[in-house]
Amino acid sequence: MSEKKVYIIPCSGIGKVFGSISREIAYILVNDLAKDKTALECLPLIVKGKKEVIETLKENKIIAIDGCPLKCSYNDLIEAVGKVDAQFMTTDIVKENRDLKPEPSIIPIGDKTKKLSRKLAQKIALKVDDLLEEN
Amino acid sequence: MKKKVGIIACSGENLIGGTLSRMAARIVVEKLRPNQTIILCQPLFMAGNLEKHGGQEERDFAKNHPTITIEGCEEECAKIAVNRYSGPPSATIYIQEYIDAHPEVKTNSREELGEEGINIAEIIAEDIAKKVDKLYGTK
C-alpha cells in the first residue's frame, strides 16, 4: 500500500492576488515545508471527474486553500470527492497581517505576497502533521 | 458596444502547461488586449452548486460572449467545462503545441517559468491576441 499523503488543493484562481497566494502556499508545502508528506492535484481535473484522481483523493486527506468567499476549492471538492479534511482562506492571513498588504500583481507575485504565503503555509504544515497522525 | 472575449485558462497547478496557460492569459488581459478581453475564473466556472455559491455569471458570460480556452494538457479541462455549461468555445489554444514547437526553450519549473518560459508565454499570448482580434465583437 502506498504511503498516505495530504493533498493540497489551491483554488487556482487567476483573477486576484488571493488566488496567487493559495497557489504559492501549495508550492511551498509540496516543495519545502511538507515535502514528501503532501502532493498537488489540479482542481479543474478534479471537477472534471477524472476517476483515478478522485479515487486517490478519497483514500487520502485533503486540504482546500481558497482565495475568496466563493470557496471554489472547498465547494468543488465537496461536490466531486465528497469530503475536505481541512480548509484555509488566504484572506485570513491578509487580515492578520495588516502590515503586509499584498501587492496587486498576480503573476509574478510580490515580496509581501510571498511573505504572507509562507506564513500561512507554516500554519498549514502543522495541520498536515495533524492529519497524517490521524491516519 | 462590442462584446469582450472571455479568456479561460486551465489554471492547473500540477503541470508546467498550467503555469504557461495562466501566464499567457494574464499577458493578454493585462498588456496585449486589456480592453477587449476579460478573465473568466476556471474553478468558479466549474464550481458545483453555483446557485448557492455564486459563479453563474461566468457561465452566462460565456454563453453570450466569444470565448477562448487555454489548455495546459491533453485533458482539455477548460474546453470541456465551457462546452458543458455554456456551449462550444470560440477557439482553443493547446500549450503542448508550443512546448513541442520550441524544444530549445528550457522552462524552469511549474513553479517558476524563468526567462525562457516567459518568452514562450509571450508567444502564446501573441497568438491568443490574434484570435481575440478576430472574435472581438462577434456573437
Coordinates of N, CA, C and O in Angstrom, one line a residue, chain B residues 58-116:
Chain B
E58 N -20.2 33.7 -14.6 CA -19.1 33.3 -15.5 C -19.8 32.4 -16.7 O -19.4 32.6 -17.8
R59 N -20.7 31.6 -16.3 CA -21.3 30.7 -17.3 C -22.2 31.5 -18.2 O -22.2 31.3 -19.5
D60 N -22.9 32.5 -17.7 CA -23.8 33.3 -18.5 C -22.9 34.2 -19.5 O -23.3 34.3 -20.6
F61 N -21.8 34.7 -19.0 CA -20.9 35.5 -19.8 C -20.5 34.7 -21.0 O -20.5 35.1 -22.1
A62 N -20.1 33.4 -20.7 CA -19.5 32.6 -21.8 C -20.6 32.2 -22.8 O -20.3 31.9 -23.9
K63 N -21.9 32.2 -22.3 CA -22.9 31.8 -23.3 C -23.1 33.0 -24.3 O -23.5 32.7 -25.4
N64 N -22.9 34.2 -23.8 CA -23.3 35.3 -24.6 C -22.1 36.1 -25.2 O -22.3 37.1 -25.8
H65 N -20.9 35.6 -25.0 CA -19.7 36.3 -25.5 C -18.8 35.2 -26.1 O -18.9 34.0 -25.8
P66 N -18.0 35.7 -27.0 CA -16.9 34.7 -27.6 C -16.0 34.3 -26.5 O -15.7 35.1 -25.6
T67 N -15.5 33.1 -26.5 CA -14.5 32.6 -25.5 C -13.4 31.9 -26.1 O -13.5 31.3 -27.2
I68 N -12.2 32.0 -25.5 CA -11.0 31.3 -25.8 C -10.5 30.5 -24.6 O -10.3 31.1 -23.6
T69 N -10.4 29.2 -24.8 CA -9.9 28.4 -23.7 C -8.4 28.1 -24.0 O -8.0 28.0 -25.1
I70 N -7.7 28.0 -22.9 CA -6.2 27.7 -23.0 C -6.0 26.4 -22.2 O -6.2 26.4 -21.0
E71 N -5.5 25.4 -22.9 CA -5.4 24.1 -22.3 C -3.9 23.7 -21.9 O -3.1 23.7 -22.9
G72 N -3.7 23.4 -20.7 CA -2.3 23.1 -20.3 C -1.9 21.7 -20.5 O -0.7 21.4 -20.5
C73 N -2.9 20.8 -20.7 CA -2.5 19.4 -21.0 C -3.6 18.8 -21.9 O -4.6 19.5 -22.2
E74 N -3.5 17.5 -22.1 CA -4.4 16.9 -23.0 C -5.8 16.6 -22.4 O -6.8 16.2 -23.1
E75 N -6.0 16.9 -21.2 CA -7.3 16.7 -20.5 C -8.4 17.7 -21.0 O -9.5 17.4 -20.8
E76 N -7.9 18.8 -21.5 CA -8.9 19.8 -22.0 C -9.9 20.3 -21.0 O -11.1 20.4 -21.3
C77 N -9.5 20.5 -19.8 CA -10.5 20.8 -18.7 C -11.3 22.1 -19.0 O -12.5 22.1 -18.8
A78 N -10.6 23.1 -19.5 CA -11.3 24.4 -19.7 C -12.3 24.2 -20.9 O -13.5 24.7 -20.8
K79 N -11.9 23.6 -21.9 CA -12.8 23.4 -23.1 C -14.0 22.6 -22.7 O -15.1 22.9 -23.1
I80 N -13.8 21.5 -22.0 CA -14.9 20.7 -21.6 C -15.9 21.4 -20.7 O -17.1 21.3 -20.9
A81 N -15.3 22.2 -19.8 CA -16.2 23.0 -18.9 C -17.1 24.0 -19.7 O -18.3 24.1 -19.5
V82 N -16.4 24.7 -20.5 CA -17.2 25.7 -21.3 C -18.2 25.1 -22.2 O -19.4 25.5 -22.2
N83 N -17.8 24.0 -22.8 CA -18.7 23.3 -23.7 C -19.9 22.7 -22.9 O -21.1 22.8 -23.4
R84 N -19.7 22.3 -21.7 CA -20.7 21.6 -20.9 C -21.7 22.7 -20.4 O -22.9 22.4 -20.4
Y85 N -21.2 23.8 -20.0 CA -22.1 24.8 -19.3 C -22.5 26.0 -20.2 O -23.5 26.7 -19.9
S86 N -21.8 26.3 -21.3 CA -22.1 27.5 -22.0 C -22.1 27.3 -23.5 O -22.3 28.3 -24.2
G87 N -21.8 26.1 -24.0 CA -21.7 25.9 -25.4 C -20.3 25.9 -25.8 O -19.4 26.3 -25.1
P88 N -20.0 25.6 -27.1 CA -18.6 25.4 -27.5 C -17.8 26.7 -27.5 O -18.4 27.8 -27.8
P89 N -16.6 26.6 -27.0 CA -15.7 27.9 -27.0 C -15.5 28.3 -28.5 O -15.5 27.5 -29.4
S90 N -15.2 29.6 -28.6 CA -14.9 30.1 -30.0 C -13.6 29.6 -30.5 O -13.4 29.5 -31.7
A91 N -12.6 29.4 -29.6 CA -11.3 29.0 -30.0 C -10.6 28.3 -28.8 O -11.0 28.6 -27.7
T92 N -9.7 27.4 -29.2 CA -8.9 26.7 -28.1 C -7.4 26.8 -28.4 O -7.0 26.6 -29.6
I93 N -6.6 27.1 -27.4 CA -5.2 27.1 -27.5 C -4.6 25.9 -26.8 O -5.0 25.7 -25.6
Y94 N -3.7 25.2 -27.4 CA -3.1 24.0 -26.8 C -1.6 24.3 -26.4 O -0.8 24.4 -27.3
I95 N -1.3 24.4 -25.2 CA 0.0 24.8 -24.7 C 1.1 23.8 -25.2 O 2.2 24.2 -25.6
Q96 N 0.7 22.5 -25.2 CA 1.7 21.5 -25.6 C 2.3 21.7 -27.0 O 3.4 21.4 -27.2
E97 N 1.4 22.3 -27.8 CA 1.9 22.5 -29.2 C 3.1 23.5 -29.2 O 4.0 23.4 -30.0
Y98 N 3.0 24.5 -28.3 CA 4.0 25.5 -28.2 C 5.3 24.9 -27.6 O 6.4 25.2 -27.9
I99 N 5.1 24.1 -26.6 CA 6.2 23.4 -25.9 C 7.0 22.5 -26.9 O 8.2 22.5 -27.0
D100 N 6.2 21.8 -27.7 CA 6.8 20.9 -28.8 C 7.5 21.7 -29.9 O 8.5 21.3 -30.4
A101 N 6.9 22.9 -30.2 CA 7.5 23.7 -31.3 C 8.7 24.4 -30.8 O 9.5 24.9 -31.7
H102 N 9.0 24.5 -29.6 CA 10.2 25.2 -29.1 C 11.0 24.3 -28.1 O 11.1 24.6 -26.9
P103 N 11.5 23.2 -28.6 CA 12.2 22.3 -27.8 C 13.5 22.9 -27.2 O 14.0 22.4 -26.2
E104 N 14.0 23.9 -27.9 CA 15.2 24.6 -27.4 C 15.0 25.4 -26.2 O 16.0 25.7 -25.5
V105 N 13.7 25.7 -25.9 CA 13.4 26.6 -24.7 C 13.3 25.7 -23.5 O 12.6 24.7 -23.4
K106 N 14.1 26.1 -22.5 CA 14.1 25.3 -21.2 C 13.3 26.1 -20.2 O 13.8 27.1 -19.7
T107 N 12.1 25.6 -19.9 CA 11.3 26.3 -18.9 C 11.8 25.8 -17.5 O 12.2 24.6 -17.4
N108 N 11.9 26.7 -16.5 CA 12.4 26.3 -15.2 C 11.6 25.2 -14.6 O 12.1 24.1 -14.3
S109 N 10.4 25.5 -14.2 CA 9.6 24.5 -13.5 C 8.1 25.0 -13.5 O 7.8 26.1 -13.9
R110 N 7.3 24.2 -13.0 CA 5.9 24.6 -12.9 C 5.7 25.7 -11.9 O 4.7 26.5 -12.0
E111 N 6.6 25.9 -11.0 CA 6.5 27.0 -10.0 C 7.0 28.3 -10.6 O 6.5 29.4 -10.3
E112 N 8.1 28.2 -11.3 CA 8.8 29.4 -11.8 C 9.2 29.2 -13.3 O 10.0 28.4 -13.6
L113 N 8.6 30.0 -14.1 CA 8.8 29.8 -15.6 C 10.2 30.1 -16.0 O 10.8 29.5 -16.9
G114 N 10.8 31.1 -15.4 CA 12.1 31.6 -15.8 C 12.0 32.4 -17.1 O 10.9 32.5 -17.7
E115 N 13.1 33.0 -17.5 CA 13.0 34.0 -18.6 C 12.6 33.3 -19.9 O 11.8 33.8 -20.7
E116 N 13.1 32.1 -20.2 CA 12.7 31.4 -21.4 C 11.3 31.0 -21.4 O 10.6 31.0 -22.4

